[in-house]
Amino acid sequence: MTAPALVVRDLSVSVGGSRVVDGVDLEVAAGETFALLGESGCGKSMTALALMRLLPPGGRVRSGSVRLDGEELLDLPEYAMRGVRGGRLGMIFQEPQTSLNPVLRVGDQIAEAARLHDPAADPRRRAVELLAAVGIPDPERRVREFPHQLSGGMKQRVMIAMALAGRPRLLIADEPTTALDVTIQAQVLDLLADLRRETGMAMMLITHDLGVVAESAGRLAIMYAGQILESAPVGAFFAAPAHPYGRMLLAALPTGERRGGHLAAIEGRVPSPDEALQGCRFAPRCPQAEARCHRQPPDWHPVGPGHRVRCHLWAQGGHGAHVDVPVAKGPGAEEGAAAPLLETQGLQVHFPIRKGLLKRVVGRVRAVDGIDLHLDAGRTLALVGESGCGKTTCGKALLQLIRPTGGRVLYRGRDLAALSGRALRPFRRELQIVFQDPFAAMNPRMLVGDIVAEGLVAQGLAKDRAERRARVAELLERVGIAPEAAARYPHEFSGGQRQRICIARALAVEPRLIVCDEPTSALDVSVQAQILNLLHDLQTGLGLAYLFITHDISVVAYLAHEVAVMYLGRIVERGRVEAVLAAPLHPYTRALLSAVPEPDPASRRQRIHLEGDMPSPADPPGGCHFHPRCPEADARCAREYPPLRTLSSGRVVACHHVPDG
Amino acid sequence: MMVVLWTDALLWLVFALGLGYGLYAARRPHLRAPWRRVVRSRTALAAAVVLAAYAVVGLLDSIHLRAGPRDQGPYAGEVVSLLDRLLTPLRVHQEKTYAAPFALHLYARETVQGPDGRPLRTWPRLRWAPEGVDEAHKAGHILRLALKGVLWGLMAWLAFWGLLAAALARVRRATFGGTARRLVRGGDPVPWPTLLGTAALVLVVAGVLAAWAPHYHVLGTDKVGEDVLYQALKSVRTGIVIGTLTTLVMLPAAILLGIAAGYFRGWVDDVIQYVYTTLSSIPGVLLIAAAVLMLQIYMSNHPGEFDSLVRRADLRLLFLCLILGITSWTTLCRLLRGETLKLRDQDYVQAAHAFGVAHFTIIARHILPNVLHIVLITLVLDFSGLVLAEAVLSYVNIGVDPTMNSWGNMINGARLELAREPMVWWSLAAAFLFMFGLVLAANLLSDVVQAAFDPRTRGARR
Ligand code: SF4
Ligand code: SF4
């Protein structure tokens, strides 16, 4: 191993009196990618900000040392630190949108960074070079554009170019791809890997995504409640995680093999930083906790070469540490009775684009453009696609929350799209929705009890107050929330608990079908597992059908029976989950699946690279919508849109080049 | 015998609404939290004490009685307020014409009959000047009175402190002594010492004024010899009425239309937007002038419909509130429309739609409670603006009735007084002082209220 570029020793940070980072030790070698992995609120971003000395107001470093190439950063005066920041120490953030100044040209912003840290070179030339280096096509033109003219992936590339302007020795990337789609994420991760290889810089990747770590890092450290619990080479960790938390995180990931069973959800939630903890930080949630775990903080114990862990179980060389994480097999819900519940025929949602004084319609955004779906009772259909493909609009159109502009939505043979508001009311009972963001999904001014009872009242399902209260208590219990919660306000609950309450609210009217709009994407892995388990149990218990809208393939593999892949408002492929995931036929599906980072470094597949971004649904390309990005496109693809064909295997695909077989 | 004027009833209604809101908010954590932030700010607490003093004056002035035949003087049979009763010495100590603050003699020289019968050109002694006090003894007399006043103020303050401590001790189940000590020493999250300090200041000033007022014209007299302090105090009510009733009048329309426009969109939105854009393009002063002139003509043509001058002036005041309200609801309406547009796409509103909840219920349950903070912020911000607007309108003679006491009318009168030689400055100074106190306190309070309720600034100030 080469000399470490960054050495952090015993770093402690407090913000407003609570210790958010507590005694962190790190080393990052030149040319290495080091991943800092953790769930939200574990202190990983604070660690990065402390390294940059960019702590928020009220935050300060209490102790420790941060050495970059042997130079102590914490002792530098602020003006010297400014030279280091953006120079030898680069940083890219999660949100490229907010990190670029919207009124300055991209080239000027990069040139400014270049001028500060590299006065010798001509800043304009350097800006073009840097843009070329981060793989932006036609950099001479792009330097003159404004940030809003670039897509999200492009903006992140520009941010990377700015960070590179100072020729950094260490690049800190804080969730660099979390806001991006999978295919774009793959592009950015590849770019970062290439740059690291070319420049020999060290990289610190901060993420919550085990898949990203497995694909792109060499070593990792797991952070929990301000402390590092385990640090290991990536291969060794994924082969045999040593810490119970690490093991449970891996076991909590939804995968195809785990379908029908329970995921190993970690009970409870991450402790908030102002809770005083003695003993092991993980003890309240650890299934293997012993008496001493609650008293005495564990020391570091070696596991293997470069692999250390902070857990009492390893005090005797790992004796007793290989207890299996319990994975309870639930009753299999595989083959439910198949009775058609919901069907859409040519569902269309077009939004008019109005311009000018008279608000004339100058065009249409074809958010959903002719979709046929079919969902049976008690089954799960996953609607998969990247952001902007129209999947959320489609879900809302099914519930008539957005009125379709064309096509039919048949619920048990009745066309909901043709019903007026009043006639629709009885059907509202049967179809419900759970939203992505559990924080926005509840009126902050209402008590949880009133929120859950909303549907009961609206549908006239509970005659009096007492009955209503009893129903609410029952519902809350059903989703694993104490009934006393009814008298509290939503802000007193964590994200996972709120999502449970939202599910209870949907269940109140005893629906047959629930549209789940990315219900777990705002949650941490361990909490996501709890919610998925709950959804799974509810399906087996109540025979619910789910339309599961998501971009997360692993969730699809775990939960869905059927899957439909959407691109630019249309379905491109549809079929049974196992079949589609095992052998995707449509080029887009194939690229999408190959771009998903697998939490298993051993299975590095060939990635199919997609160039560019998804076009705007206001102006879809002619012919096959996918042809500008499709690796297999030919002249015919640019001319005519391929019809949806049903293959003999039962698979439905829209592509000229898929053989019928 | 009680006489209830329109504005009296409405002002007490505002007071009752405020109390009701207080009780409602106290039981709801999401409302209590921002108010707690308000009470914990020193500025807000001090401003609130000053505002409370103004409110007491205004409310006392809003209980009107018809003076019985037993009342002496020129006021028998007139409608007077409780405040008038309390201020009887000020009210009846009428001089002939201008007198400077604390003067013993009139401001202008007059020809009077000397003791020897010959006409003498001199400054006649005031009718109500304290007996046996001449220029040489005046300073001592004033000082003695002031000391007495301070003593009264301190006594009142002690009583206030005791009552506060007793009430708090009961609520907290603590000892009286301990609570009383804590109140002056501080240590609670609520800055009680600031509250007590401001209260002491207000009470001592009130005490001193009360001690002086029966003997001197503290702020001089005006052209017809009326006490200026009395006028300024009577004007408090006018200012408060304009500041609160106007917003009360405009509130229902602004809330209803603003939310309807944002919630239903489509043609409803188009119509409402059209109305308020049109309305806000008409110069407000023009509208007000036209309406007030029309009212004036109506009143002079139908003198029989008003049984007293007070009633007539009162109706004009109410009408002014109405007109001001009509010209100023558009801002709030626009704000509410914007916020509602944002809220209606929130997931919880969508969830309510998914349950088939009726539109009206959605508005009442999900939209209205989430825009109330905007209403509140607008209310407090508008208050001081309206008080100032009254002054401006009265100055150009389209404000309140000329017979009604108001700061605007005082300033209007001062227009000529400033041109006199020697200058008469005290009317203007008094109006300025009282108005400044009210507006400053209101502005300070509203800043804090806004910071506490506005979700955008909430995180920033902590
Ligand atoms: S130290 Fe104890 S509580 Fe902590 S992870 Fe190890 S076994 Fe669990
Ligand atoms: S039709 Fe052509 S462009 Fe479209 S997906 Fe198939 S091969 Fe690609």
PDB file of C-alpha atoms in Angstrom, chain A residues 181-345:
ATOM      1  CA  ASP A 181     -31.058   7.659 -12.179  1.00  0.00           C
ATOM      2  CA  VAL A 182     -29.452   4.241 -12.343  1.00  0.00           C
ATOM      3  CA  THR A 183     -28.178   4.533 -15.881  1.00  0.00           C
ATOM      4  CA  ILE A 184     -26.750   7.978 -15.188  1.00  0.00           C
ATOM      5  CA  GLN A 185     -25.369   6.767 -11.881  1.00  0.00           C
ATOM      6  CA  ALA A 186     -23.471   4.076 -13.750  1.00  0.00           C
ATOM      7  CA  GLN A 187     -21.977   6.692 -16.061  1.00  0.00           C
ATOM      8  CA  VAL A 188     -20.869   8.905 -13.173  1.00  0.00           C
ATOM      9  CA  LEU A 189     -19.389   6.048 -11.142  1.00  0.00           C
ATOM     10  CA  ASP A 190     -17.428   4.868 -14.168  1.00  0.00           C
ATOM     11  CA  LEU A 191     -16.210   8.370 -14.763  1.00  0.00           C
ATOM     12  CA  LEU A 192     -15.020   8.695 -11.163  1.00  0.00           C
ATOM     13  CA  ALA A 193     -13.218   5.366 -11.389  1.00  0.00           C
ATOM     14  CA  ASP A 194     -11.496   6.365 -14.635  1.00  0.00           C
ATOM     15  CA  LEU A 195     -10.416   9.719 -13.244  1.00  0.00           C
ATOM     16  CA  ARG A 196      -9.004   8.090 -10.160  1.00  0.00           C
ATOM     17  CA  ARG A 197      -7.029   5.675 -12.259  1.00  0.00           C
ATOM     18  CA  GLU A 198      -5.686   8.420 -14.524  1.00  0.00           C
ATOM     19  CA  THR A 199      -4.787  11.002 -11.888  1.00  0.00           C
ATOM     20  CA  GLY A 200      -3.868   8.697  -9.045  1.00  0.00           C
ATOM     21  CA  MET A 201      -5.881  10.732  -6.584  1.00  0.00           C
ATOM     22  CA  ALA A 202      -7.439   9.251  -3.500  1.00  0.00           C
ATOM     23  CA  MET A 203     -11.198   9.153  -3.328  1.00  0.00           C
ATOM     24  CA  MET A 204     -13.535   9.046  -0.390  1.00  0.00           C
ATOM     25  CA  LEU A 205     -16.989   7.933  -1.363  1.00  0.00           C
ATOM     26  CA  ILE A 206     -19.734   8.642   1.114  1.00  0.00           C
ATOM     27  CA  THR A 207     -22.853   6.634   0.479  1.00  0.00           C
ATOM     28  CA  HIS A 208     -25.675   4.633   1.948  1.00  0.00           C
ATOM     29  CA  ASP A 209     -25.843   2.262  -1.015  1.00  0.00           C
ATOM     30  CA  LEU A 210     -24.196  -1.110  -0.502  1.00  0.00           C
ATOM     31  CA  GLY A 211     -24.392  -1.765  -4.231  1.00  0.00           C
ATOM     32  CA  VAL A 212     -22.411   1.352  -5.067  1.00  0.00           C
ATOM     33  CA  VAL A 213     -19.781   0.394  -2.518  1.00  0.00           C
ATOM     34  CA  ALA A 214     -19.441  -3.118  -3.889  1.00  0.00           C
ATOM     35  CA  GLU A 215     -19.041  -1.835  -7.431  1.00  0.00           C
ATOM     36  CA  SER A 216     -16.647   0.993  -6.959  1.00  0.00           C
ATOM     37  CA  ALA A 217     -14.718   0.920  -3.676  1.00  0.00           C
ATOM     38  CA  GLY A 218     -11.617  -0.893  -2.537  1.00  0.00           C
ATOM     39  CA  ARG A 219     -12.068  -0.512   1.185  1.00  0.00           C
ATOM     40  CA  LEU A 220     -14.982   0.510   3.324  1.00  0.00           C
ATOM     41  CA  ALA A 221     -15.849   1.617   6.805  1.00  0.00           C
ATOM     42  CA  ILE A 222     -19.312   1.335   8.281  1.00  0.00           C
ATOM     43  CA  MET A 223     -20.457   4.208  10.359  1.00  0.00           C
ATOM     44  CA  TYR A 224     -23.234   4.061  12.893  1.00  0.00           C
ATOM     45  CA  ALA A 225     -24.305   6.728  15.374  1.00  0.00           C
ATOM     46  CA  GLY A 226     -21.096   8.711  14.934  1.00  0.00           C
ATOM     47  CA  GLN A 227     -18.713   5.798  15.262  1.00  0.00           C
ATOM     48  CA  ILE A 228     -17.033   3.463  12.870  1.00  0.00           C
ATOM     49  CA  LEU A 229     -18.084  -0.094  13.640  1.00  0.00           C
ATOM     50  CA  GLU A 230     -16.187  -2.050  11.052  1.00  0.00           C
ATOM     51  CA  SER A 231     -13.541  -1.358   8.484  1.00  0.00           C
ATOM     52  CA  ALA A 232     -12.548  -3.881   5.899  1.00  0.00           C
ATOM     53  CA  PRO A 233     -11.491  -4.503   2.320  1.00  0.00           C
ATOM     54  CA  VAL A 234     -14.653  -4.576   0.224  1.00  0.00           C
ATOM     55  CA  GLY A 235     -14.183  -8.171  -0.886  1.00  0.00           C
ATOM     56  CA  ALA A 236     -13.708  -9.441   2.645  1.00  0.00           C
ATOM     57  CA  PHE A 237     -16.697  -7.520   3.931  1.00  0.00           C
ATOM     58  CA  PHE A 238     -19.163  -8.779   1.364  1.00  0.00           C
ATOM     59  CA  ALA A 239     -17.847 -12.299   1.703  1.00  0.00           C
ATOM     60  CA  ALA A 240     -18.143 -12.321   5.489  1.00  0.00           C
ATOM     61  CA  PRO A 241     -19.253  -9.181   7.301  1.00  0.00           C
ATOM     62  CA  ALA A 242     -18.057  -9.319  10.871  1.00  0.00           C
ATOM     63  CA  HIS A 243     -20.200  -6.837  12.747  1.00  0.00           C
ATOM     64  CA  PRO A 244     -23.807  -7.790  13.474  1.00  0.00           C
ATOM     65  CA  TYR A 245     -24.922  -4.450  12.030  1.00  0.00           C
ATOM     66  CA  GLY A 246     -23.054  -5.052   8.786  1.00  0.00           C
ATOM     67  CA  ARG A 247     -24.434  -8.536   8.544  1.00  0.00           C
ATOM     68  CA  MET A 248     -27.965  -7.360   9.126  1.00  0.00           C
ATOM     69  CA  LEU A 249     -27.598  -4.605   6.571  1.00  0.00           C
ATOM     70  CA  LEU A 250     -26.683  -7.163   3.957  1.00  0.00           C
ATOM     71  CA  ALA A 251     -29.482  -9.448   5.046  1.00  0.00           C
ATOM     72  CA  ALA A 252     -31.956  -6.565   4.891  1.00  0.00           C
ATOM     73  CA  LEU A 253     -31.396  -6.061   1.190  1.00  0.00           C
ATOM     74  CA  PRO A 254     -34.299  -7.266  -0.861  1.00  0.00           C
ATOM     75  CA  THR A 255     -33.256  -9.733  -3.558  1.00  0.00           C
ATOM     76  CA  GLY A 256     -34.897 -12.251  -5.794  1.00  0.00           C
ATOM     77  CA  GLU A 257     -33.741 -15.177  -3.660  1.00  0.00           C
ATOM     78  CA  ARG A 258     -35.480 -13.786  -0.631  1.00  0.00           C
ATOM     79  CA  ARG A 259     -38.910 -13.483  -2.202  1.00  0.00           C
ATOM     80  CA  GLY A 260     -41.715 -14.994  -0.257  1.00  0.00           C
ATOM     81  CA  GLY A 261     -39.684 -14.737   2.924  1.00  0.00           C
ATOM     82  CA  HIS A 262     -39.013 -12.029   5.439  1.00  0.00           C
ATOM     83  CA  LEU A 263     -36.122  -9.666   5.169  1.00  0.00           C
ATOM     84  CA  ALA A 264     -33.942  -9.290   8.227  1.00  0.00           C
ATOM     85  CA  ALA A 265     -35.261  -5.943   9.303  1.00  0.00           C
ATOM     86  CA  ILE A 266     -33.335  -4.249  12.061  1.00  0.00           C
ATOM     87  CA  GLU A 267     -35.808  -3.339  14.720  1.00  0.00           C
ATOM     88  CA  GLY A 268     -35.953   0.210  16.025  1.00  0.00           C
ATOM     89  CA  ARG A 269     -34.064   3.041  14.436  1.00  0.00           C
ATOM     90  CA  VAL A 270     -30.782   4.870  14.417  1.00  0.00           C
ATOM     91  CA  PRO A 271     -30.348   6.631  17.774  1.00  0.00           C
ATOM     92  CA  SER A 272     -30.424  10.396  17.559  1.00  0.00           C
ATOM     93  CA  PRO A 273     -27.064  12.002  18.327  1.00  0.00           C
ATOM     94  CA  ASP A 274     -28.164  13.653  21.543  1.00  0.00           C
ATOM     95  CA  GLU A 275     -29.107  10.372  23.165  1.00  0.00           C
ATOM     96  CA  ALA A 276     -26.493   9.472  25.731  1.00  0.00           C
ATOM     97  CA  LEU A 277     -25.263   5.968  25.010  1.00  0.00           C
ATOM     98  CA  GLN A 278     -22.967   3.870  27.057  1.00  0.00           C
ATOM     99  CA  GLY A 279     -21.700   0.560  25.923  1.00  0.00           C
ATOM    100  CA  CYS A 280     -22.074  -0.526  22.316  1.00  0.00           C
ATOM    101  CA  ARG A 281     -23.985   1.963  20.193  1.00  0.00           C
ATOM    102  CA  PHE A 282     -25.754  -0.802  18.390  1.00  0.00           C
ATOM    103  CA  ALA A 283     -26.763  -2.689  21.512  1.00  0.00           C
ATOM    104  CA  PRO A 284     -30.430  -1.554  21.602  1.00  0.00           C
ATOM    105  CA  ARG A 285     -31.005  -3.065  18.154  1.00  0.00           C
ATOM    106  CA  CYS A 286     -28.543  -5.934  18.221  1.00  0.00           C
ATOM    107  CA  PRO A 287     -30.067  -9.421  18.387  1.00  0.00           C
ATOM    108  CA  GLN A 288     -26.841 -10.778  19.816  1.00  0.00           C
ATOM    109  CA  ALA A 289     -26.360  -8.210  22.525  1.00  0.00           C
ATOM    110  CA  GLU A 290     -25.140  -9.511  25.853  1.00  0.00           C
ATOM    111  CA  ALA A 291     -25.112  -7.904  29.255  1.00  0.00           C
ATOM    112  CA  ARG A 292     -21.678  -6.380  28.828  1.00  0.00           C
ATOM    113  CA  CYS A 293     -22.683  -4.806  25.505  1.00  0.00           C
ATOM    114  CA  HIS A 294     -24.905  -2.382  27.385  1.00  0.00           C
ATOM    115  CA  ARG A 295     -22.218  -1.495  29.890  1.00  0.00           C
ATOM    116  CA  GLN A 296     -18.912  -1.417  28.188  1.00  0.00           C
ATOM    117  CA  PRO A 297     -18.067   0.035  24.793  1.00  0.00           C
ATOM    118  CA  PRO A 298     -16.375  -2.640  22.669  1.00  0.00           C
ATOM    119  CA  ASP A 299     -12.762  -2.319  21.521  1.00  0.00           C
ATOM    120  CA  TRP A 300     -11.378  -2.864  18.086  1.00  0.00           C
ATOM    121  CA  HIS A 301     -10.738  -6.517  17.310  1.00  0.00           C
ATOM    122  CA  PRO A 302      -8.902  -7.818  14.265  1.00  0.00           C
ATOM    123  CA  VAL A 303     -10.802 -10.121  11.939  1.00  0.00           C
ATOM    124  CA  GLY A 304      -8.485 -10.568   9.003  1.00  0.00           C
ATOM    125  CA  PRO A 305      -5.884  -8.579   7.079  1.00  0.00           C
ATOM    126  CA  GLY A 306      -7.054  -4.967   7.090  1.00  0.00           C
ATOM    127  CA  HIS A 307     -10.352  -6.037   8.581  1.00  0.00           C
ATOM    128  CA  ARG A 308     -11.263  -4.815  12.057  1.00  0.00           C
ATOM    129  CA  VAL A 309     -14.469  -4.708  13.957  1.00  0.00           C
ATOM    130  CA  ARG A 310     -15.789  -3.073  17.090  1.00  0.00           C
ATOM    131  CA  CYS A 311     -17.829  -5.772  18.752  1.00  0.00           C
ATOM    132  CA  HIS A 312     -17.480  -7.811  21.925  1.00  0.00           C
ATOM    133  CA  LEU A 313     -18.213 -11.004  20.057  1.00  0.00           C
ATOM    134  CA  TRP A 314     -14.793 -10.831  18.474  1.00  0.00           C
ATOM    135  CA  ALA A 315     -12.928 -10.515  21.750  1.00  0.00           C
ATOM    136  CA  GLN A 316     -12.171 -14.222  21.605  1.00  0.00           C
ATOM    137  CA  GLY A 317     -11.263 -14.231  17.951  1.00  0.00           C
ATOM    138  CA  GLY A 318     -14.783 -14.318  16.673  1.00  0.00           C
ATOM    139  CA  HIS A 319     -15.936 -17.183  18.771  1.00  0.00           C
ATOM    140  CA  GLY A 320     -19.715 -17.103  18.808  1.00  0.00           C
ATOM    141  CA  ALA A 321     -19.890 -14.418  16.175  1.00  0.00           C
ATOM    142  CA  HIS A 322     -21.258 -16.575  13.444  1.00  0.00           C
ATOM    143  CA  VAL A 323     -24.763 -16.911  14.657  1.00  0.00           C
ATOM    144  CA  ASP A 324     -26.979 -16.651  11.661  1.00  0.00           C
ATOM    145  CA  VAL A 325     -29.090 -13.612  11.224  1.00  0.00           C
ATOM    146  CA  PRO A 326     -32.615 -14.868  11.626  1.00  0.00           C
ATOM    147  CA  VAL A 327     -34.528 -14.881   8.369  1.00  0.00           C
ATOM    148  CA  ALA A 328     -38.013 -16.054   9.057  1.00  0.00           C
ATOM    149  CA  LYS A 329     -39.684 -17.627   6.099  1.00  0.00           C
ATOM    150  CA  GLY A 330     -43.151 -16.298   5.839  1.00  0.00           C
ATOM    151  CA  PRO A 331     -45.908 -18.312   4.282  1.00  0.00           C
ATOM    152  CA  GLY A 332     -45.286 -18.217   0.571  1.00  0.00           C
ATOM    153  CA  ALA A 333     -47.690 -16.052  -1.341  1.00  0.00           C
ATOM    154  CA  GLU A 334     -46.566 -17.285  -4.682  1.00  0.00           C
ATOM    155  CA  GLU A 335     -49.508 -18.415  -6.661  1.00  0.00           C
ATOM    156  CA  GLY A 336     -52.517 -16.429  -5.580  1.00  0.00           C
ATOM    157  CA  ALA A 337     -55.871 -16.839  -7.204  1.00  0.00           C
ATOM    158  CA  ALA A 338     -55.778 -14.955 -10.460  1.00  0.00           C
ATOM    159  CA  ALA A 339     -58.874 -12.910 -11.024  1.00  0.00           C
ATOM    160  CA  PRO A 340     -58.498  -9.745 -13.105  1.00  0.00           C
ATOM    161  CA  LEU A 341     -58.936  -6.738 -10.881  1.00  0.00           C
ATOM    162  CA  LEU A 342     -57.684  -3.777 -12.801  1.00  0.00           C
ATOM    163  CA  GLU A 343     -56.944  -3.235 -16.423  1.00  0.00           C
ATOM    164  CA  THR A 344     -55.928  -0.204 -18.400  1.00  0.00           C
ATOM    165  CA  GLN A 345     -56.396   0.114 -22.108  1.00  0.00           C
TER     166      GLN A 345
END
